[in-house]
Short mmCIF file of C-alpha atoms and ligand atoms in Angstrom, two decimals:
data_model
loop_
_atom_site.label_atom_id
_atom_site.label_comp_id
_atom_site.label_asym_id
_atom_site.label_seq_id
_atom_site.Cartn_x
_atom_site.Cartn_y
_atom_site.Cartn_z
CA UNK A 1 67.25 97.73 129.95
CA UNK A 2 64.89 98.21 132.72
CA UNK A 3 65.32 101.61 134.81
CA UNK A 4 64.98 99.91 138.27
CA UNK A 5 65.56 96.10 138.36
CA UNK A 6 64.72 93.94 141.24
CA UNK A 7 66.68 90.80 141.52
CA UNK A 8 65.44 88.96 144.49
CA UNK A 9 61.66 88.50 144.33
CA UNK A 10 61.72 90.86 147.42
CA UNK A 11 59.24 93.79 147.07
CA UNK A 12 55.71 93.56 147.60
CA UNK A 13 53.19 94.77 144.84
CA UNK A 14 51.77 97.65 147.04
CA UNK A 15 55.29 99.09 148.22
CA UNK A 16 56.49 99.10 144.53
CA UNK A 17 53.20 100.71 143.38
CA UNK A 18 53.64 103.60 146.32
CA UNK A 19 57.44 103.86 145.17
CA UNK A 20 56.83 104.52 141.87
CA UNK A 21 53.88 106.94 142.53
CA UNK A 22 56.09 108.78 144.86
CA UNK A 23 59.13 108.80 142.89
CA UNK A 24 57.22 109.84 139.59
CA UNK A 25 59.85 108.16 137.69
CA UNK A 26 58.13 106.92 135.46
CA UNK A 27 59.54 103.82 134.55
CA UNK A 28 57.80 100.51 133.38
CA UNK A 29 57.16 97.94 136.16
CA UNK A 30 59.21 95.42 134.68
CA UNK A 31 59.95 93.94 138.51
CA UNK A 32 58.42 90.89 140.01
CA UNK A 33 56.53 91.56 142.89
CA UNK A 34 56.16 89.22 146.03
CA UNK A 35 53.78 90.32 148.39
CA UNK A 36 55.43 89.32 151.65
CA UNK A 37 58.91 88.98 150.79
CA UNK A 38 59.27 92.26 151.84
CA UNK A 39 61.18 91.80 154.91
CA UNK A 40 63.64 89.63 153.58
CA UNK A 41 67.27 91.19 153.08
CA UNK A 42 67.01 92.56 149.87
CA UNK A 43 69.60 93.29 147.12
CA UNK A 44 68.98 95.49 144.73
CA UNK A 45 70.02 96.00 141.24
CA UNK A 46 69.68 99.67 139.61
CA UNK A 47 72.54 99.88 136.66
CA UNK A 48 71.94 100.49 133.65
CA UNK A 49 73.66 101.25 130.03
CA UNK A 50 72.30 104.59 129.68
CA UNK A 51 70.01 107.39 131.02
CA UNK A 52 68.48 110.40 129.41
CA UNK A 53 69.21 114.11 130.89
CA UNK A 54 65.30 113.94 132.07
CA UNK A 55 65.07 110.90 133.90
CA UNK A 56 68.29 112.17 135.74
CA UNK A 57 67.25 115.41 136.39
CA UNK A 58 63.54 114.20 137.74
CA UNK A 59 65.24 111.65 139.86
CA UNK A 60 67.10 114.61 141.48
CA UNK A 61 64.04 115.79 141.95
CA UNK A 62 62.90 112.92 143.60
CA UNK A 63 65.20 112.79 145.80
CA UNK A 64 65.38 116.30 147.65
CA UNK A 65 62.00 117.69 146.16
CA UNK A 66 61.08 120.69 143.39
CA UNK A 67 61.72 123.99 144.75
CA UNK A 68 60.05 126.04 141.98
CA UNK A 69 62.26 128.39 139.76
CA UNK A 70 65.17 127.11 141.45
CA UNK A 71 68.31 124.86 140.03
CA UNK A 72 67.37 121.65 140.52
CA UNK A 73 70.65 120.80 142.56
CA UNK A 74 73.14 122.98 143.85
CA UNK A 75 70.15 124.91 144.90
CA UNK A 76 71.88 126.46 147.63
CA UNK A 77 74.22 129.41 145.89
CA UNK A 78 75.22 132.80 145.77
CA UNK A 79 76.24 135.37 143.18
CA UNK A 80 79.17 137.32 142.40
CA UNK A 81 81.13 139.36 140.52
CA UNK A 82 84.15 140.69 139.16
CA UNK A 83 87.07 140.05 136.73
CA UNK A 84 89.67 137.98 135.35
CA UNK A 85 93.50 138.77 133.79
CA UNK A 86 94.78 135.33 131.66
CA UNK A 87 98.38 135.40 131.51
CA UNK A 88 99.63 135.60 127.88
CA UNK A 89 102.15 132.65 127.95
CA UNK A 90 98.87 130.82 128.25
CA UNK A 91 98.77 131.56 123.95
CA UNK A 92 101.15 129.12 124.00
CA UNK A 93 98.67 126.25 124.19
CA UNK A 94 95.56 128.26 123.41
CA UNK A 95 93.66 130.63 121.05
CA UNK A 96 90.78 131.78 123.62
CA UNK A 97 90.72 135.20 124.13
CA UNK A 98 90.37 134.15 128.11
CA UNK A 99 94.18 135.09 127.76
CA UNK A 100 94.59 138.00 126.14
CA UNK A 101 96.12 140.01 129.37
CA UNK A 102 93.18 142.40 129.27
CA UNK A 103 90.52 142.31 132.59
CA UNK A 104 87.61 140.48 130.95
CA UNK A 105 84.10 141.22 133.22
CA UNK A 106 83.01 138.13 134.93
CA UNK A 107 79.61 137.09 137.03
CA UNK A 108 79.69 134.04 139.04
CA UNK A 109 78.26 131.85 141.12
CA UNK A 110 79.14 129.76 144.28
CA UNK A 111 76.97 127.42 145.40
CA UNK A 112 76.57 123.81 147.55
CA UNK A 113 75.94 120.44 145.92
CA UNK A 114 72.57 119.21 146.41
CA UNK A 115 68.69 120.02 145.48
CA UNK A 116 66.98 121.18 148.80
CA UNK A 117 67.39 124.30 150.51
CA UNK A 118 67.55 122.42 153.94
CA UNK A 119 71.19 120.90 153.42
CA UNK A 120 73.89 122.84 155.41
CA UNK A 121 76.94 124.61 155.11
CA UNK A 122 78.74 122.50 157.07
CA UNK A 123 77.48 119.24 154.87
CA UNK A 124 80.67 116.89 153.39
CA UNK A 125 79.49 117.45 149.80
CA UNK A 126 80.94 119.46 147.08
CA UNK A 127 81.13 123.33 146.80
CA UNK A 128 80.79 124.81 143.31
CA UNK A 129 82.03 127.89 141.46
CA UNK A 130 80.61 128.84 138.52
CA UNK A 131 82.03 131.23 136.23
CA UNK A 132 81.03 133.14 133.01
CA UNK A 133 83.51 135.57 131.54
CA UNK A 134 82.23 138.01 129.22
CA UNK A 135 84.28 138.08 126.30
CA UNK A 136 84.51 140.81 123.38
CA UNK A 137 81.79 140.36 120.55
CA UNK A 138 79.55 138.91 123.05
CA UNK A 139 81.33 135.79 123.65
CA UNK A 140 80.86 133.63 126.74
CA UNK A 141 83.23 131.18 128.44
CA UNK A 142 82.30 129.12 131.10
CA UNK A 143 83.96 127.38 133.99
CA UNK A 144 81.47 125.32 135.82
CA UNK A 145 83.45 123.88 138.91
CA UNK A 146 83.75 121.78 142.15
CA UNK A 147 86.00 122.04 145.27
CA UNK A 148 86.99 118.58 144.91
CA UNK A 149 89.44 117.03 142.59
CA UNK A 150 87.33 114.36 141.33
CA UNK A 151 84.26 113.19 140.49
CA UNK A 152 82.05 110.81 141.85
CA UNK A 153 80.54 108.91 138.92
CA UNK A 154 82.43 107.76 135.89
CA UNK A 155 79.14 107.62 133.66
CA UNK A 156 76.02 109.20 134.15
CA UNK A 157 73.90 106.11 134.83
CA UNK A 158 76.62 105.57 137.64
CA UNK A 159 75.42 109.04 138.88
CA UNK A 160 72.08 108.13 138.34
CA UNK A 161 71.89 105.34 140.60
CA UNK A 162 73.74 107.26 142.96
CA UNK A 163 71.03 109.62 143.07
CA UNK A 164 68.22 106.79 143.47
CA UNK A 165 70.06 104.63 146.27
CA UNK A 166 70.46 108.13 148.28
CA UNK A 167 66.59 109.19 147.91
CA UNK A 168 64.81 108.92 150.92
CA UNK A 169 62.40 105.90 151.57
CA UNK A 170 59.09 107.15 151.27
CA UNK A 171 58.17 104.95 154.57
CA UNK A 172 61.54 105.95 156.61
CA UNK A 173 62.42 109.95 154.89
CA UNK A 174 65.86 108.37 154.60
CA UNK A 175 68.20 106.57 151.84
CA UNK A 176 67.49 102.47 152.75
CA UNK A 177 70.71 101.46 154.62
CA UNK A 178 70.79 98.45 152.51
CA UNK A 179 70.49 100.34 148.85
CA UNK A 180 73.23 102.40 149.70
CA UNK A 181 75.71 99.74 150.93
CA UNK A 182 74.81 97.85 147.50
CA UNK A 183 75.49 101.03 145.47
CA UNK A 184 78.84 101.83 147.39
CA UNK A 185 79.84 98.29 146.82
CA UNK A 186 79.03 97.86 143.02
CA UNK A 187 80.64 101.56 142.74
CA UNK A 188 84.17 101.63 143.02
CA UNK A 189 84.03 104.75 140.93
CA UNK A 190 82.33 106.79 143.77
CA UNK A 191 85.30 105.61 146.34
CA UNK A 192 87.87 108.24 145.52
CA UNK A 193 85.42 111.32 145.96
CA UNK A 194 83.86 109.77 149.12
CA UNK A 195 87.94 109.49 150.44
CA UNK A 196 89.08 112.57 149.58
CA UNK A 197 85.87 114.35 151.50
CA UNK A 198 85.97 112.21 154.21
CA UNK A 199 89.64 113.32 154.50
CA UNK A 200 89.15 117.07 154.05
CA UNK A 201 86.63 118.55 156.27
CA UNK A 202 84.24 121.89 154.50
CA UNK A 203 85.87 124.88 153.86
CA UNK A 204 85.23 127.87 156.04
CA UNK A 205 84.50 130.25 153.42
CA UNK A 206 84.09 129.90 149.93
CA UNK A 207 86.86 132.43 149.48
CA UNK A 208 89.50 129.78 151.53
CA UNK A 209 88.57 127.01 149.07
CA UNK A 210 90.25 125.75 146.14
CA UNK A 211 88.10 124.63 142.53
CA UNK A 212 89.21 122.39 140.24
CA UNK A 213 88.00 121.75 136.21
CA UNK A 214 87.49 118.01 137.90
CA UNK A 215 86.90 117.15 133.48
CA UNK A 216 89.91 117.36 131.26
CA UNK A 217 89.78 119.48 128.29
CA UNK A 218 91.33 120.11 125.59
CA UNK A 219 93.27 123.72 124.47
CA UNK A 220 94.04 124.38 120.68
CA UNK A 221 96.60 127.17 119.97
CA UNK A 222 97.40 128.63 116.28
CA UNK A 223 99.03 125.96 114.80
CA UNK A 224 95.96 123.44 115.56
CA UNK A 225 98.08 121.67 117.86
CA UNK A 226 96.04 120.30 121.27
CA UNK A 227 97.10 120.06 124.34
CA UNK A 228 95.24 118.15 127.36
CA UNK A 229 94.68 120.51 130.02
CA UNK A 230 92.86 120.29 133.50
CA UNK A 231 92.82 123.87 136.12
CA UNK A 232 92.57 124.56 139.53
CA UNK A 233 91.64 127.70 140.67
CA UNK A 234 93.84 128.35 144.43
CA UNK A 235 92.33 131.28 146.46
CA UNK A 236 95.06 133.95 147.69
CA UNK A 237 94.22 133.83 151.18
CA UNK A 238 94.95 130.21 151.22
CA UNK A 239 92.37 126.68 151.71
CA UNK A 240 91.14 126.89 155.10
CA UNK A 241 89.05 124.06 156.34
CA UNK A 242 86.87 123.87 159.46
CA UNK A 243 87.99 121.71 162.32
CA UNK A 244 86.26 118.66 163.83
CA UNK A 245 85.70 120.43 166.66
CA UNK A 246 83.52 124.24 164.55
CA UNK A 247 81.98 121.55 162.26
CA UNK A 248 79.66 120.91 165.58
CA UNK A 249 78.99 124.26 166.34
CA UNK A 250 79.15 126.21 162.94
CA UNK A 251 75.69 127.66 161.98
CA UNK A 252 73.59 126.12 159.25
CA UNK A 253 74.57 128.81 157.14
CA UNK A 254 77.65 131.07 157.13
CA UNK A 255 78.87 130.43 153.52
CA UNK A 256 76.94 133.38 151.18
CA UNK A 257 77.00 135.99 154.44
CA UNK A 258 80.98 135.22 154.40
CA UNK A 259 81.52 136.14 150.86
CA UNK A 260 79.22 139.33 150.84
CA UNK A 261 81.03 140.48 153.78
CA UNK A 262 84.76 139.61 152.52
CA UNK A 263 83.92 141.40 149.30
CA UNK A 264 82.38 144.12 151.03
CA UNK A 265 85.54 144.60 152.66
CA UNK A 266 88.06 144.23 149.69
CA UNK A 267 88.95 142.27 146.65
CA UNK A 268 88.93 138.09 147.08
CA UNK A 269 91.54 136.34 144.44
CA UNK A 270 92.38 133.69 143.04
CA UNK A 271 95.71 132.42 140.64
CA UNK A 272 94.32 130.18 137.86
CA UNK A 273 96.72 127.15 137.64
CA UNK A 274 96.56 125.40 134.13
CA UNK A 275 97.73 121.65 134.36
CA UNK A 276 99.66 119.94 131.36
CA UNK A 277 98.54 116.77 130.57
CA UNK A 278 100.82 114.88 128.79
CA UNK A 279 100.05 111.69 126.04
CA UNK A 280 98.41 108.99 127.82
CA UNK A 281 96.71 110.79 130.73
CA UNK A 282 93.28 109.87 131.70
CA UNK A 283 90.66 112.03 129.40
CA UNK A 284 87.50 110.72 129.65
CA UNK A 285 87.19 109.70 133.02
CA UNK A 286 86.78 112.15 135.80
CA UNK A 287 86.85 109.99 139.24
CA UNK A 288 90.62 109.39 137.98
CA UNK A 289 93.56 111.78 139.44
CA UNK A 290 96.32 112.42 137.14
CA UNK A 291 99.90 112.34 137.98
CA UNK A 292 100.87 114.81 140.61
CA UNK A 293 103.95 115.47 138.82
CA UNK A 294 102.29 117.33 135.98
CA UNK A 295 104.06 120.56 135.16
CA UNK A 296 101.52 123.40 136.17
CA UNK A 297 101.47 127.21 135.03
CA UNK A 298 100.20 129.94 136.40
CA UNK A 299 97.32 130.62 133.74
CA UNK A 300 95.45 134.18 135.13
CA UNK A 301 93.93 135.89 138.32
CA UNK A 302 90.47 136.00 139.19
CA UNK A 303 89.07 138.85 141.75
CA UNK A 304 85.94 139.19 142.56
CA UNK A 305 84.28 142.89 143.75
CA UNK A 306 81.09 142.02 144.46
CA UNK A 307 78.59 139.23 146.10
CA UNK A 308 74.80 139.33 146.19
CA UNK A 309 71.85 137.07 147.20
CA UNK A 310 70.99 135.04 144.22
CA UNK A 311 67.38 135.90 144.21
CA UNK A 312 67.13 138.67 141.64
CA UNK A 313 70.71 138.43 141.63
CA UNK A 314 72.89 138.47 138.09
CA UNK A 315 73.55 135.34 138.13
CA UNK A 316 69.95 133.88 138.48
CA UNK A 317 69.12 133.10 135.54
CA UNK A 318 72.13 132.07 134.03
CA UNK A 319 72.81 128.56 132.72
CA UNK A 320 76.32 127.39 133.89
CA UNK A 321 76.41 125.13 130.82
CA UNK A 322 80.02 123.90 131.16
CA UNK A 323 79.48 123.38 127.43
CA UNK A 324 79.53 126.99 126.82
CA UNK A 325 83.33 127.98 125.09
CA UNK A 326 85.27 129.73 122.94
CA UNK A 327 87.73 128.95 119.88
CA UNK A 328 90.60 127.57 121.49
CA UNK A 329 88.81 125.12 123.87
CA UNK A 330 87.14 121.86 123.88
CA UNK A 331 85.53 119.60 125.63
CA UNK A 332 87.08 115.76 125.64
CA UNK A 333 85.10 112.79 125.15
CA UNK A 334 84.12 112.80 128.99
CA UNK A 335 80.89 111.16 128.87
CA UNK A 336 79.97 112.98 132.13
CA UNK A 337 81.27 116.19 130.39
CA UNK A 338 78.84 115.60 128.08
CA UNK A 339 75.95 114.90 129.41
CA UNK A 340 75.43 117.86 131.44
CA UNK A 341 74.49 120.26 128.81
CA UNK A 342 71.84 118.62 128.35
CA UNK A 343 70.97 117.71 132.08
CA UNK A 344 71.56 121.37 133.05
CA UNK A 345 69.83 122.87 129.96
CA UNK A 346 66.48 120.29 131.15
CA UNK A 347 67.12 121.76 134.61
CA UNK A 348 67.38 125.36 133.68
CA UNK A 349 63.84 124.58 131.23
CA UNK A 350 61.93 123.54 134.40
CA UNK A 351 63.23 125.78 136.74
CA UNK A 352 62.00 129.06 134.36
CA UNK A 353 58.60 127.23 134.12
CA UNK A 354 58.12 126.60 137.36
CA UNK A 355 54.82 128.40 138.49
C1 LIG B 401 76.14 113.38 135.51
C2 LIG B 401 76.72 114.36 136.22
C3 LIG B 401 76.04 115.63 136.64
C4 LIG B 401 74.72 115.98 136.62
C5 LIG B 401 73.53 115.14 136.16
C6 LIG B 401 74.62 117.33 137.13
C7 LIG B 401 73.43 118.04 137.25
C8 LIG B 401 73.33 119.37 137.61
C9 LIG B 401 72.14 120.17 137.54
C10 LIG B 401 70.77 119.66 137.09
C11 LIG B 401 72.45 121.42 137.96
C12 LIG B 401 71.51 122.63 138.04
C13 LIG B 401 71.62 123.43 136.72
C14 LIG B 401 70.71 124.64 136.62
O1 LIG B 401 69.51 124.56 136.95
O2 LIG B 401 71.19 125.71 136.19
C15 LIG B 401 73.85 121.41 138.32
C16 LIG B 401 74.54 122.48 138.81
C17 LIG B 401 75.91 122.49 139.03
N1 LIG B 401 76.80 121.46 138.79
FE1 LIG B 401 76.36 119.64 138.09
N2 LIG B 401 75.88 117.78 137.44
C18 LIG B 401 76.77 116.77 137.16
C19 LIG B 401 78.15 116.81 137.30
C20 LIG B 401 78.86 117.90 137.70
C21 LIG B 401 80.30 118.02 137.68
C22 LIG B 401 81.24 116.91 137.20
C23 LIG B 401 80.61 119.26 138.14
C24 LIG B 401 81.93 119.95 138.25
C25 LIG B 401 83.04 119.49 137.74
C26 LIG B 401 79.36 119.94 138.46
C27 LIG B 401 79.25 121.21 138.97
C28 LIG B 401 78.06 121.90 139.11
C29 LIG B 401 77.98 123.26 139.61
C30 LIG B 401 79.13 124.13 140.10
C31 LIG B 401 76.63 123.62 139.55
C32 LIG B 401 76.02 124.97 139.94
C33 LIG B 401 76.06 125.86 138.71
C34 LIG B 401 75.39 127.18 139.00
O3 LIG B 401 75.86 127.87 139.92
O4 LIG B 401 74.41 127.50 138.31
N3 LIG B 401 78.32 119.09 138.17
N4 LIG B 401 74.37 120.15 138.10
#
């Protein structure tokens, strides 16, 4: 399968040649090219079966540009720090020592989606928190998560041509018009994300914002038996969201100052909720919502103590491999799930290389 396929003989030779210096993708010109059909309404064609974790990751950095010995997206972050009690009756459907009842250290991150620095607080993307609890006998668990229920791509090559119809023409500095319409239309699985942000406007502070596992995963308890689980983490001081109205005049950035200050001040919490999935709910697909009915348990509290810039900061030069777990918790056969170990692992490669 072709990387990039042209179905209307629409491009001319030179503009393809220009694009594909630009976009260092690195793909075979396997297009026909028409000098002079330019101009004509093109339509575009850019699925395919599969994509490898490089080719994503350099098309991300394609389209917002290599800041080096940064993360490649969600550029934009901050770090934290503090701890997190897991309720007990969580043994129920789990082994992990996440749920002991003991405080178990934790150092985090919060961050905005996207790969350049310029993108603003107030942008209608998704806000991450990333989590790594330090476990006894130098365990890790992660929770690498978004402020939105769902996900926007179902597979990764969906994502990937997500990425490519929103990277700025190299003529323009902005997404073609036209390649975007054609990759919302042939999308359906990007509609539910791009509803439920156009419906909730950015949070004001990272510590009025709800996260959610988006993935389903699986918990094992003692007796082997599994249980389908997805988790929302629901600050204390409730989801606050900016008007219409501050979304015009908030500054660029407020989001990392906010937290610093807030912890500086006192502790910031959150309840863990744990979600029961029960046989027959959606596993592998995570631009589907499941049942709002599910029953729902209150699983731990995070709090965090501490915020810091993320330059020299502890959470630097962590990988937020969502990958990373302990007994009693597994990933499902997500293909999304999946494929970001290895996308973030490519990621984190470059971005300690990076001269
Ligand atoms: C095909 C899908 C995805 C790709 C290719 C992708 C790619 C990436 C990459 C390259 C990074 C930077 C990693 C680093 O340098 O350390 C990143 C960060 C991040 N991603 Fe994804 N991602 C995908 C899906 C998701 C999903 C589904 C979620 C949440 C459910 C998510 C949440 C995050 C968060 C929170 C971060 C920041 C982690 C940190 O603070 O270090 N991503 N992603």
């Amino acid at each position: 399968m072709p990387l990039f396929e042209f179905t209307q003989k629409t491009v001319c030779c030179v503009d393809l040649q220009i694009y594909v210096e630009e976009t260092n993708l690195k793909f075979k010109k396997k297009a026909a090219c028409f000098i002079g059909a330019a101009l004509l309404a093109p339509t575009f064609s850019y699925a395919q079966e599969s994509v490898t974790p490089d080719q994503v990751v350099s098309a991300i950095e394609n389209q917002f540009g290599v800041n080096p010995g940064q993360r490649r997206n969600h550029i934009n972050g901050v770090c934290v720090a503090g701890s997190f009690v897991g309720n007990k009756s969580v043994q129920a459907y789990t082994t992990s020592p996440l749920f002991s009842g003991k405080a178990i250290p934790v150092i985090g991150r919060f961050s905005l989606a996207g790969g350049s620095l310029k993108i603003p607080d107030t942008a209608r993307n998704p806000r991450g928190m990333a989590l790594e609890f330090e476990l006894p006998n130098q365990n890790r668990q992660h929770f690498t998560m978004l402020n939105v229920p769902v996900f926007g791509a179902a597979t990764p090559s969906s994502f990937y041509d997500g990425v490519i119809a929103n990277t700025p023409d190299p003529t323009t500095g902005k997404p073609d018009p036209e390649k975007v319409a054609h990759y919302k239309a042939t999308h359906p699985d990007a509609q539910a994300l791009g509803e439920y942000l156009a419906k909730n406007n950015p949070v004001v502070s990272y510590a009025n914002s709800d996260f959610y596992s988006v993935h389903t995963f699986r918990f094992i308890n003692k007796n082997q038996q599994t249980t389908l689980v997805k988790w929302r983490f629901v600050p204390e001081d409730g989801v606050k969201r900016l008007s219409d109205e501050e979304l015009k005049t908030a500054p660029t950035r407020f989001l990392d100052q906010d937290i610093m200050s807030k912890t500086q001040a006192g502790l910031v919490r959150w309840q863990m909720m744990l979600v029961i999935g029960e046989p027959g709910d959606e596993q592998t697909n995570p631009t589907i919502y499941w049942p709002a009915n599910r029953k729902e348990i209150k699983a731990g509290v995070l709090t965090l103590s501490s915020a810091s810039p993320q330059q020299g900061g502890a959470c630097e030069k962590i990988n937020f491999d969502p990958l990373v777990m302990t007994q009693g918790i597994a990933p499902t056969n997500d293909p999304v799930l999946l494929f970001r170990s290895p996308a973030y692992a490519d990621s984190y490669a470059k971005r300690m290389t990076d001269r």
